[in-house]
Short mmCIF file of C-alpha atoms in Angstrom, two decimals:
data_model
loop_
_atom_site.label_atom_id
_atom_site.label_comp_id
_atom_site.label_asym_id
_atom_site.label_seq_id
_atom_site.Cartn_x
_atom_site.Cartn_y
_atom_site.Cartn_z
CA MET A 1 126.98 -68.77 152.77
CA ASN A 2 125.33 -66.31 155.15
CA ILE A 3 127.63 -67.04 158.17
CA ASN A 4 125.49 -64.81 160.25
CA GLU A 5 122.48 -66.92 159.57
CA GLU A 6 124.42 -70.11 160.16
CA LEU A 7 125.57 -69.02 163.61
CA GLU A 8 122.04 -68.03 164.53
CA ILE A 9 120.53 -71.45 163.78
CA GLN A 10 123.40 -73.61 164.92
CA PRO A 11 124.20 -72.62 168.53
CA ARG A 12 123.77 -76.22 169.86
CA LEU A 13 126.94 -77.59 168.20
CA PHE A 14 128.94 -77.48 171.37
CA ASP A 15 131.51 -79.95 172.56
CA PRO A 16 130.02 -82.94 174.44
CA VAL A 17 131.55 -81.69 177.67
CA SER A 18 130.40 -78.10 177.25
CA ILE A 19 128.54 -76.00 179.74
CA ALA A 20 125.14 -76.75 177.92
CA THR A 21 125.42 -80.42 178.55
CA ILE A 22 126.33 -79.73 182.26
CA GLY A 23 123.55 -77.24 182.59
CA SER A 24 120.99 -79.58 181.07
CA ALA A 25 121.82 -82.25 183.66
CA VAL A 26 122.03 -79.78 186.56
CA VAL A 27 118.95 -77.80 185.97
CA GLY A 28 116.91 -80.63 184.56
CA ALA A 29 113.18 -79.86 184.68
CA PHE A 30 113.59 -76.85 186.95
CA GLY A 31 111.42 -78.85 189.50
CA ALA A 32 112.02 -76.56 192.47
CA ILE A 33 110.21 -73.58 190.81
CA GLU A 34 107.05 -75.64 190.61
CA ASN A 35 104.98 -74.78 193.65
CA THR A 36 103.47 -78.45 193.66
CA LEU A 37 106.76 -79.87 195.05
CA SER A 38 106.74 -80.86 198.61
CA ASN A 39 109.25 -79.58 200.96
CA VAL A 40 111.10 -82.96 200.99
CA ARG A 41 111.19 -83.24 197.26
CA SER A 42 112.41 -79.59 196.95
CA ARG A 43 115.15 -80.26 199.43
CA GLU A 44 116.16 -83.46 197.54
CA TYR A 45 116.10 -81.58 194.30
CA LEU A 46 118.32 -78.71 195.58
CA GLN A 47 120.73 -81.25 197.16
CA ALA A 48 120.99 -83.31 193.94
CA MET A 49 121.53 -80.14 192.05
CA ALA A 50 124.44 -79.26 194.38
CA ASN A 51 125.90 -82.78 194.06
CA ASP A 52 125.71 -82.58 190.25
CA ILE A 53 127.53 -79.27 190.20
CA SER A 54 130.36 -80.54 192.54
CA GLN A 55 130.82 -83.60 190.41
CA MET A 56 130.76 -81.65 187.21
CA LYS A 57 133.55 -79.40 188.48
CA ILE A 58 135.73 -82.40 189.40
CA GLN A 59 135.41 -84.20 186.04
CA LEU A 60 135.50 -81.12 183.87
CA ALA A 61 137.97 -78.93 185.73
CA THR A 62 140.19 -78.26 182.64
CA VAL A 63 137.31 -77.51 180.35
CA LEU A 64 135.59 -75.26 182.83
CA SER A 65 138.93 -73.39 183.54
CA GLU A 66 139.21 -72.50 179.81
CA LEU A 67 135.58 -71.37 179.84
CA ASP A 68 136.27 -69.02 182.77
CA GLU A 69 138.91 -67.33 180.72
CA LEU A 70 136.41 -66.04 178.15
CA PRO A 71 134.52 -63.25 179.93
CA VAL A 72 137.07 -60.50 179.42
CA THR A 73 134.23 -58.28 178.14
CA ILE A 74 132.18 -59.04 181.17
CA ARG A 75 134.99 -57.99 183.56
CA SER A 76 135.57 -54.77 181.68
CA ILE A 77 131.91 -53.93 182.20
CA ILE A 78 131.99 -54.72 185.79
CA LYS A 79 135.08 -52.53 186.29
CA GLU A 80 136.03 -54.57 189.34
CA GLU A 81 137.56 -57.81 190.22
CA VAL A 82 135.73 -59.48 193.14
CA SER A 83 137.52 -61.57 195.64
CA LEU A 84 136.59 -65.34 195.00
CA ALA A 85 136.63 -65.65 198.82
CA MET A 86 133.83 -63.06 199.13
CA LEU A 87 131.88 -64.73 196.50
CA SER A 88 132.30 -68.14 198.37
CA ASP A 89 131.04 -66.42 201.47
CA LYS A 90 127.91 -65.30 199.71
CA TYR A 91 127.24 -68.78 198.43
CA ILE A 92 127.62 -70.24 202.00
CA GLU A 93 125.37 -67.55 203.49
CA LEU A 94 122.68 -68.28 200.94
CA GLU A 95 123.00 -71.93 201.77
CA SER A 96 122.69 -71.19 205.50
CA ILE A 97 119.34 -69.35 204.87
CA GLU A 98 118.17 -72.38 202.82
CA ILE A 99 119.01 -74.72 205.72
CA THR A 100 117.24 -72.49 208.17
CA ALA A 101 114.22 -72.39 205.92
CA TYR A 102 114.25 -76.19 205.75
CA SER A 103 113.98 -76.40 209.58
CA LEU A 104 111.21 -73.66 209.78
CA MET A 105 109.19 -75.20 207.04
CA GLU A 106 108.32 -78.10 209.24
CA ASP A 107 105.98 -75.69 210.84
CA SER A 108 102.88 -75.33 208.58
CA THR A 109 102.60 -71.73 209.51
CA TYR A 110 106.00 -70.90 208.02
CA VAL A 111 106.44 -67.48 206.27
CA LEU A 112 109.63 -65.87 205.18
CA SER A 113 110.80 -63.01 207.38
CA GLU A 114 111.33 -59.70 205.79
CA ARG A 115 114.95 -59.40 206.94
CA ALA A 116 115.85 -62.80 205.67
CA TRP A 117 114.16 -62.14 202.37
CA TYR A 118 116.01 -58.84 201.83
CA ARG A 119 119.30 -60.40 202.78
CA SER A 120 118.52 -63.42 200.43
CA CYS A 121 117.76 -60.84 197.56
CA TYR A 122 121.01 -59.02 198.20
CA LEU A 123 123.08 -62.25 198.12
CA LEU A 124 121.50 -63.25 194.82
CA ARG A 125 122.12 -59.74 193.41
CA TYR A 126 125.69 -59.84 194.51
CA ILE A 127 126.25 -63.31 192.90
CA CYS A 128 124.55 -62.05 189.71
CA ASN A 129 126.75 -58.99 189.47
CA CYS A 130 130.01 -60.34 190.66
CA GLU A 131 130.21 -63.93 189.50
CA ASN A 132 132.04 -63.65 186.21
CA ARG A 133 133.06 -67.25 185.82
CA LEU A 134 130.91 -68.91 183.30
CA SER A 135 131.40 -72.39 184.73
CA TYR A 136 129.50 -71.03 187.81
CA ILE A 137 126.28 -70.42 185.82
CA PRO A 138 124.81 -73.55 187.39
CA ASP A 139 125.69 -72.24 190.78
CA PHE A 140 123.95 -69.00 189.98
CA LEU A 141 120.86 -70.92 188.77
CA ARG A 142 120.86 -72.94 191.98
CA ALA A 143 121.03 -69.77 194.00
CA CYS A 144 118.00 -68.64 191.97
CA GLU A 145 116.22 -71.82 192.69
CA ILE A 146 116.99 -71.37 196.44
CA ILE A 147 115.19 -67.98 196.29
CA MET A 148 112.29 -69.61 194.55
CA PHE A 149 112.12 -72.27 197.13
CA ILE A 150 112.31 -70.27 200.26
CA SER A 151 109.75 -67.71 199.01
CA ASN A 152 107.49 -70.43 197.77
CA SER A 153 107.94 -69.05 194.20
CA GLY A 154 106.81 -65.64 195.36
CA GLY A 155 110.17 -64.13 194.51
CA LYS A 156 109.89 -64.95 190.85
CA ASP A 157 110.00 -61.39 189.59
CA ILE A 158 113.26 -60.71 191.58
CA VAL A 159 114.87 -63.95 190.23
CA LEU A 160 113.62 -63.15 186.75
CA ARG A 161 115.25 -59.77 186.89
CA ASN A 162 118.63 -61.20 188.10
CA VAL A 163 118.48 -63.83 185.34
CA GLU A 164 117.76 -61.22 182.64
CA ASP A 165 120.55 -59.00 184.01
CA LYS A 166 123.04 -62.02 184.00
CA TYR A 167 121.96 -62.76 180.36
CA ASN A 168 122.53 -59.02 179.43
CA LEU A 169 125.86 -59.10 181.16
CA ILE A 170 127.02 -62.13 178.98
CA GLU A 171 125.40 -61.06 175.76
CA PRO A 172 128.13 -58.60 174.81
CA LEU A 173 130.75 -61.48 175.10
CA TYR A 174 128.37 -63.62 173.04
CA LYS A 175 128.21 -60.97 170.37
CA ASP A 176 131.95 -60.43 170.22
CA LEU A 177 132.65 -64.12 169.83
CA LYS A 178 129.95 -64.39 167.21
CA GLN A 179 131.65 -61.64 165.16
CA SER A 180 134.97 -63.35 165.71
CA CYS A 181 133.48 -66.45 164.31
CA ILE A 182 132.03 -64.73 161.29
CA GLU A 183 135.41 -63.12 160.52
CA ALA A 184 137.33 -66.39 161.03
CA ILE A 185 135.08 -68.36 158.78
CA SER A 186 134.86 -65.68 156.09
CA GLU A 187 138.72 -65.50 156.06
CA LEU A 188 139.08 -69.27 155.85
CA THR A 189 136.46 -69.67 153.10
CA SER A 190 138.20 -66.98 151.02
CA TYR A 191 141.50 -68.77 151.18
CA LEU A 192 139.91 -72.17 150.35
CA ASN A 193 138.09 -70.54 147.40
CA HIS A 194 141.33 -69.51 145.67
CA PRO A 195 141.75 -71.15 142.30
CA GLU A 196 145.26 -69.90 141.75
CA PHE A 197 146.44 -72.45 144.38
CA ILE A 198 143.42 -74.60 145.33
CA LYS A 199 142.00 -76.96 142.73
CA SER A 200 138.89 -77.90 144.86
CA TYR A 201 137.59 -77.94 148.42
CA TYR A 202 134.71 -79.19 150.55
CA PHE A 203 133.43 -77.36 153.62
CA ASP A 204 130.07 -78.23 155.08
CA GLU A 205 128.52 -74.76 155.56
CA VAL A 206 125.61 -76.05 157.66
CA SER A 207 127.44 -77.79 160.41
CA LEU A 208 130.57 -75.53 160.17
CA ASN A 209 132.62 -78.57 160.93
CA VAL A 210 136.15 -77.26 160.50
CA ASP A 211 137.77 -80.70 161.17
CA GLY A 212 135.76 -82.00 158.03
CA ILE A 213 137.23 -79.51 155.68
CA LYS A 214 139.00 -81.12 152.73
CA TYR A 215 140.88 -79.35 149.89
CA THR A 216 143.12 -80.24 147.01
CA PRO A 217 145.93 -77.96 146.19
CA LEU A 218 147.17 -77.66 142.60
CA PRO A 219 150.31 -79.83 142.06
CA ASP A 220 153.80 -78.29 142.43
CA LYS A 221 155.27 -77.02 139.17
CA ASN A 222 158.66 -78.37 137.92
CA THR A 223 161.28 -76.03 139.20
CA VAL A 224 163.92 -77.29 136.76
CA GLU A 225 163.51 -77.55 132.93
CA THR A 226 165.52 -79.14 130.20
CA TYR A 227 166.58 -76.93 127.40
CA SER A 228 168.74 -77.45 124.23
CA TYR A 229 171.55 -75.36 122.90
CA LYS A 230 174.11 -75.54 120.18
CA GLU A 231 177.76 -75.75 120.91
CA CYS A 232 180.11 -74.60 118.23
CA TYR A 233 183.59 -75.60 117.33
CA TRP A 234 186.15 -75.31 114.47
CA VAL A 235 187.25 -78.10 112.10
CA THR A 236 190.38 -78.09 110.10
CA LEU A 237 189.79 -79.36 106.44
CA PRO A 238 192.45 -80.77 104.11
CA ALA A 239 194.05 -78.06 101.98
CA GLU A 240 193.10 -77.88 98.31
CA GLY A 241 195.93 -78.26 95.87
CA GLU A 242 199.47 -79.74 96.00
CA ILE A 243 201.32 -79.72 99.27
CA SER A 244 205.02 -80.00 99.11
CA ASP A 245 208.14 -79.19 100.88
CA LYS A 246 210.19 -78.40 97.69
CA PRO A 247 212.09 -75.28 97.86
CA GLY A 248 210.12 -72.39 96.35
CA HIS A 249 206.70 -74.34 96.43
CA LYS A 250 203.94 -72.40 98.08
CA ASN A 251 201.52 -74.64 99.77
CA PRO A 252 197.77 -73.70 99.77
CA PRO A 253 196.34 -72.33 102.95
CA MET A 254 194.67 -74.65 105.46
CA LEU A 255 190.93 -74.39 105.64
CA LYS A 256 188.79 -74.16 108.75
CA GLU A 257 185.08 -74.67 109.15
CA ARG A 258 182.72 -73.70 112.02
CA ARG A 259 180.50 -76.50 113.01
CA SER A 260 177.85 -76.99 115.86
CA VAL A 261 176.40 -79.71 117.89
CA THR A 262 173.00 -79.76 119.78
CA LYS A 263 173.25 -80.44 123.48
CA THR A 264 170.91 -80.44 126.45
CA GLY A 265 171.03 -78.80 129.89
CA LYS A 266 168.91 -78.10 132.95
CA ARG A 267 167.98 -74.73 134.64
CA THR A 268 165.91 -73.45 137.43
CA VAL A 269 162.45 -71.98 136.44
CA ASP A 270 162.17 -68.97 138.61
CA SER A 271 158.38 -68.58 138.16
CA ALA A 272 157.83 -72.20 139.20
CA VAL A 273 159.85 -71.66 142.34
CA ARG A 274 157.86 -68.64 143.18
CA PHE A 275 154.56 -70.46 142.52
CA ASN A 276 155.38 -73.42 144.77
CA HIS A 277 156.64 -71.12 147.52
CA ASP A 278 153.51 -69.00 147.38
CA LYS A 279 151.25 -72.15 147.12
CA ASN A 280 152.98 -73.57 150.39
CA GLU A 281 152.51 -70.32 152.21
CA HIS A 282 148.91 -70.22 151.18
CA ILE A 283 148.35 -73.83 152.60
CA ILE A 284 150.09 -72.87 155.80
CA LYS A 285 147.69 -69.88 156.14
CA ILE A 286 144.69 -72.12 155.44
CA GLU A 287 145.76 -74.44 158.36
CA ALA A 288 146.27 -71.49 160.63
CA PHE A 289 142.88 -70.06 159.69
CA LYS A 290 141.30 -73.55 160.40
CA SER A 291 142.79 -73.49 163.87
CA THR A 292 141.64 -69.94 164.38
CA ALA A 293 138.09 -70.73 163.14
CA LYS A 294 137.99 -73.99 165.22
CA LEU A 295 138.89 -72.17 168.40
CA ALA A 296 136.53 -69.32 167.66
CA LEU A 297 133.70 -71.65 166.99
CA LYS A 298 134.36 -73.65 170.21
CA LYS A 299 134.33 -70.38 172.22
CA PHE A 300 131.26 -69.18 170.62
CA ARG A 301 129.39 -72.52 170.94
CA ASP A 302 130.20 -72.76 174.73
CA VAL A 303 129.00 -69.15 175.44
CA SER A 304 126.00 -69.84 173.21
CA ALA A 305 125.26 -72.80 175.40
CA VAL A 306 125.44 -70.58 178.56
CA ILE A 307 123.07 -67.97 176.88
CA GLU A 308 120.81 -70.77 175.83
CA LEU A 309 120.73 -72.20 179.45
CA LEU A 310 119.87 -68.77 180.89
CA ASP A 311 117.23 -68.26 178.27
CA LYS A 312 115.63 -71.71 178.98
CA TYR A 313 115.51 -70.99 182.69
CA ARG A 314 114.12 -67.48 182.01
CA SER A 315 111.40 -68.96 179.87
CA LYS A 316 110.57 -71.49 182.63
CA LEU A 317 110.30 -68.50 185.00
CA ILE A 318 107.97 -66.52 182.71
CA LEU A 319 105.58 -69.58 182.35
CA GLN A 320 105.50 -69.98 186.04
CA ASN A 321 102.16 -68.95 187.76
CA ASP A 322 102.47 -65.90 190.02
CA LEU A 323 102.16 -66.51 193.75
CA PRO A 324 101.98 -63.68 196.42
CA LEU A 325 104.79 -63.27 198.69
CA VAL A 326 103.69 -62.73 202.26
CA LEU A 327 106.32 -60.98 204.41
CA LYS A 328 106.28 -61.28 208.10
CA VAL A 329 109.14 -60.82 210.61
CA GLU A 330 109.61 -63.98 212.70
CA GLU A 331 111.63 -63.87 215.90
CA ASN A 332 113.56 -67.02 215.00
CA PHE A 333 114.43 -65.96 211.48
CA THR A 334 115.92 -62.46 211.89
CA ASN A 335 119.49 -63.07 212.40
CA PHE A 336 120.59 -62.30 208.86
CA GLU A 337 121.88 -58.81 208.73
#
């Protein structure tokens, strides 16, 4: 099996509650980046997106917490731990710009102010660079959607650049986890394919379903064997000749004969003891490698789903028609420093 090939073509085998399932529901058809949407529909879309994200975080708190523990590589690249409170402030500030935009859009002459635009771009950049929690990818995408909405899709290039940078930020983690999967599956397969201890095994190399692995170990060898041996003893035979107690009579000497009898016994077979011990240790290692491979595959598939979600969004952006961004400072939309 070319495990590298298998992992390339099977990234969708994530758990039902993985981030891909969440992202698919949250992002949906990416309606807000289509300029045909009305202000009302766009607002409803973004609100529904926020509601879905909140509900997802309540229902899948444990799963998402585990997912957030993965980006060690990302954090080592950033070289800085960012306060979650500061991140929260940035999300809130972007939301406030969105709300202000809603109210101003009631005026048909609405255009985005330059100061508000630059501030919005800064907030998106901050979230892109500092949001290391993979469970917050939907929040990041919603921030992108807000930028697309308030700029009437004119900020596509900036959003696209941030999405690509986020993708590139996660990609090293994706590659590390992929390599871990390759090594874990390779090690597991080598232990299964061990005729000295394993009679046969089944492993679906297409789905890489570790739970479906079946194998038949060779039977234990008997550690005790029966053996036969001869036990010798002496038998006194009758003397040949006359035996008398008369004075001067010399009796013939007594005769002895060595005889033997065959008996059976039991003894430990050291080679069988070693075989059974080594085989049991081999099986323990197989089970350990199964657990390692299963965990590695889960992590890889979850991060693959995040990568896939970003790639899907990026593709949607690329296909979106360009619209010019008209910048004009408006007196009632300049309070964002």
